[in-house]
Amino acid sequence: MDINLPLILLWLVVISGGIWLVDSLFFARQRKKKVGDQQADPIVVEYAKSFFPILAIVFVLRSFIVEPFQIPSGSMIPTLEVGDFILVNKYAYGVRLPVSRTKVMDVGEPKRGDVMVFFPPHNNDTYYIKRVIGLPGDRIELKNNVLYVNGELARQELIRAIPPSNPQTEVMWEDLDGYRHEMQKSVHPRQYSNFSGVVPEGHYFMMGDNRDNSLDSREWGFVPEKDIVGKAFAIWMHWDKLLSLPSFKRVGSIQ
């Protein structure tokens, strides 16, 4: 099972803050009366005082403003590669309480073409990242890896073929209502090259840019609005192997 980092961080904030508060209210004054102002605080209290402000700031930042993620799979190639470290805007689609994920304030709604982090319906403990293809009410169709949204063709333009001598994969520009992004697909249609469905209200249809190597809404269904985490907006580092050096060549905004 994946580690629930937000819950762990919350408990660390509560415990360190609680130790500091209880000591301040009940024990610190008594110590000073007995041994004077020069008496050092117990080691547990010292650690609590040192770590609580840092933990609290990190908790607030990653819960409500920006959270870092690392890309673990190739489902978003060529947009995102394995080892990319990205930043996710946590308030782009509304302010949510940490851990419970309850929305407390509306800010904006996902747009077609956004790269979004969310919890998929089949695994509500694991972060996924895909591109928003279908909004509530949209009819989504894939015909041999050519996308249609509400009957409108998402135009594709060839960038390069891989390998050039005997193409098996095509890297394309795809136009989603004027939102242009890169994607890649197999030359020969595969299992998920064809699809048809209507996005229910309050849900979104998500697909990886690596169309034939992505488990997404074509496999496990539509993503409920309540399971949205945030909008991915930037790559800040690339580090794919532990023994390799980090690279900053891919730093930039996510298209």
C-alpha positions in Angstrom: 0.0 0.0 0.0 1.2 3.5 -0.8 2.4 5.7 2.1 -0.1 8.3 3.0 2.3 11.2 3.2 -0.3 14.0 3.9 -1.6 12.0 6.9 1.9 11.3 8.2 2.8 15.0 7.8 -0.4 16.1 9.6 0.4 13.8 12.6 3.9 15.1 12.8 2.6 18.7 12.9 0.0 17.8 15.6 2.5 15.8 17.7 5.3 18.3 17.6 2.9 21.3 18.1 1.2 19.4 20.9 4.4 18.7 22.8 5.4 22.4 22.5 2.0 23.6 23.6 1.7 21.3 26.6 5.2 22.1 27.8 4.6 25.8 27.5 1.3 25.6 29.4 2.2 23.2 32.2 5.9 22.4 32.6 8.1 25.3 31.3 7.1 27.7 34.1 7.6 25.1 36.8 11.1 24.3 35.5 12.1 28.0 35.5 10.8 28.5 39.1 12.8 25.5 40.3 16.2 25.9 38.5 16.1 29.3 36.9 16.0 30.6 33.4 19.2 28.9 32.3 17.8 25.4 32.5 17.7 23.7 29.1 14.5 22.3 27.8 14.1 18.5 27.7 15.4 17.1 24.4 12.0 16.1 23.2 10.7 19.7 23.7 13.8 21.1 22.0 13.1 18.9 18.9 9.4 19.8 19.0 10.2 23.5 19.0 12.8 23.1 16.2 10.7 21.0 13.9 7.1 22.3 14.4 7.5 25.6 12.4 9.2 23.8 9.5 6.7 20.9 9.4 3.8 23.4 9.7 5.1 25.5 6.7 5.7 22.4 4.6 2.2 21.1 5.5 0.5 24.3 4.5 2.5 24.7 1.3 2.0 21.2 0.0 -1.6 21.0 1.1 -2.9 24.2 -0.3 -0.4 25.8 -2.7 2.2 23.7 -4.5 3.1 20.0 -4.2 6.1 18.3 -5.9 5.8 14.9 -7.6 8.1 12.6 -9.5 6.9 10.9 -12.7 7.1 7.1 -12.2 6.0 5.8 -15.6 6.1 6.5 -19.3 2.3 7.0 -19.7 2.7 10.7 -20.5 5.6 10.5 -22.9 6.5 12.7 -24.8 5.2 15.4 -22.6 6.6 14.0 -19.3 9.4 11.4 -19.0 10.2 8.9 -16.3 12.2 10.8 -13.7 10.7 14.2 -14.3 10.1 16.2 -11.1 7.0 18.4 -11.5 5.1 21.0 -9.5 1.4 20.8 -9.1 -0.9 23.8 -8.3 -3.1 22.6 -5.5 -5.6 25.4 -5.6 -6.2 25.7 -9.4 -9.4 23.6 -9.2 -10.5 24.6 -5.7 -9.2 24.7 -2.1 -9.5 21.2 -0.5 -8.8 20.1 3.1 -5.8 17.8 3.4 -6.3 14.1 4.1 -10.1 14.2 3.7 -9.9 16.0 0.3 -13.1 17.9 1.0 -13.5 21.0 -1.2 -14.1 24.1 0.8 -13.8 26.8 -1.9 -14.3 26.9 -5.6 -11.5 28.5 -7.6 -11.6 27.1 -11.1 -12.6 24.0 -13.2 -10.4 21.7 -15.2 -10.1 22.6 -18.9 -9.7 20.3 -21.9 -6.0 19.9 -22.4 -4.9 20.4 -18.8 -2.4 17.9 -17.3 -4.0 16.9 -14.0 -3.0 14.9 -11.0 -5.9 12.9 -9.4 -6.8 9.6 -7.7 -8.2 7.1 -10.1 -11.5 5.4 -9.3 -9.9 1.9 -9.1 -7.1 3.0 -6.7 -8.0 5.8 -4.4 -4.6 5.8 -2.6 -2.3 6.4 -5.5 -1.7 9.6 -7.4 -2.1 9.4 -11.2 -1.2 12.0 -13.8 -3.0 12.2 -17.2 -4.4 14.8 -19.6 -7.9 16.1 -19.4 -9.6 15.0 -22.6 -13.3 15.0 -21.8 -15.3 17.4 -19.7 -18.7 16.6 -18.1 -21.3 15.8 -20.9 -18.7 15.4 -23.6 -18.9 12.5 -26.1 -15.5 11.0 -26.5 -14.6 8.8 -29.5 -11.3 7.2 -30.5 -11.1 5.7 -34.0 -7.8 4.0 -34.7 -6.1 6.4 -32.3 -7.8 9.5 -33.9 -9.7 11.5 -31.3 -13.1 13.0 -31.7 -14.7 15.2 -29.0 -18.5 15.8 -29.5 -18.1 14.8 -33.1 -15.3 17.3 -33.8 -11.9 15.9 -35.0 -8.9 16.7 -32.9 -6.5 17.3 -35.7 -3.1 15.6 -35.7 0.1 16.6 -37.4 3.2 14.3 -37.7 6.3 15.5 -35.9 8.5 12.4 -36.4 8.3 8.7 -36.9 10.2 6.2 -34.7 12.3 4.5 -36.1 12.4 6.5 -39.4 13.3 3.5 -41.5 10.5 1.3 -40.3 8.0 3.4 -38.2 6.3 1.7 -35.3 5.5 4.9 -33.3 4.4 8.3 -34.5 4.9 11.5 -32.4 2.2 14.0 -33.2 0.9 17.4 -32.5 -2.8 17.1 -31.4 -5.2 20.1 -31.4 -7.9 20.0 -28.6 -10.1 23.0 -29.3 -7.1 25.2 -30.0 -5.0 23.6 -27.2 -1.9 22.1 -29.0 0.1 19.4 -27.3 2.4 16.5 -28.2 1.3 12.9 -28.0 2.5 9.6 -29.5 0.7 6.6 -30.8 1.4 3.2 -32.4 1.3 3.0 -36.2 -0.7 -0.2 -35.8 -3.9 0.1 -33.8 -3.9 -1.8 -30.4 -6.3 -2.7 -27.6 -7.2 0.9 -26.6 -7.0 2.5 -30.0 -10.8 2.6 -30.2 -13.3 3.9 -27.6 -16.7 5.5 -27.4 -18.4 7.0 -24.3 -20.1 10.0 -22.8 -18.6 11.7 -19.7 -21.1 11.7 -16.8 -21.8 15.0 -14.9 -19.2 15.7 -12.2 -16.6 13.5 -13.9 -13.7 13.8 -16.3 -12.2 11.6 -19.1 -8.4 11.3 -18.7 -5.9 9.9 -21.2 -2.1 9.6 -21.2 -0.2 11.3 -24.1 1.5 7.9 -24.7 -1.7 6.6 -26.1 -0.9 2.9 -26.5 1.0 2.6 -23.3 -1.3 4.3 -20.8 -3.9 2.8 -18.4 -6.4 5.5 -18.1 -10.2 6.3 -18.4 -10.4 3.8 -21.3 -9.5 1.1 -18.8 -10.8 2.1 -15.4 -13.5 4.7 -16.2 -14.2 8.4 -15.5 -12.6 10.4 -12.7 -14.9 12.0 -10.1 -14.5 15.7 -9.4 -13.9 14.9 -5.7 -10.7 12.9 -6.5 -8.9 15.8 -8.2 -5.6 16.8 -6.7 -4.4 19.7 -8.8 -3.0 21.0 -12.1 0.6 20.1 -13.1 2.3 23.2 -14.5 6.1 22.9 -14.5 9.0 20.6 -14.6 11.8 21.7 -12.2 14.2 18.8 -12.4 14.9 15.5 -14.1 16.5 12.6 -12.2 15.8 9.1 -13.4 18.5 7.0 -11.7 19.7 7.1 -8.1 23.4 6.9 -9.2 23.0 9.5 -12.0 23.3 13.3 -11.7 20.1 15.4 -11.7 19.5 17.3 -15.0 17.8 20.7 -15.5 17.6 20.6 -19.3 13.9 19.8 -19.2 13.0 22.6 -16.8 10.0 24.6 -18.0 6.2 24.8 -18.2 4.1 21.7 -19.0 2.2 22.0 -22.3 
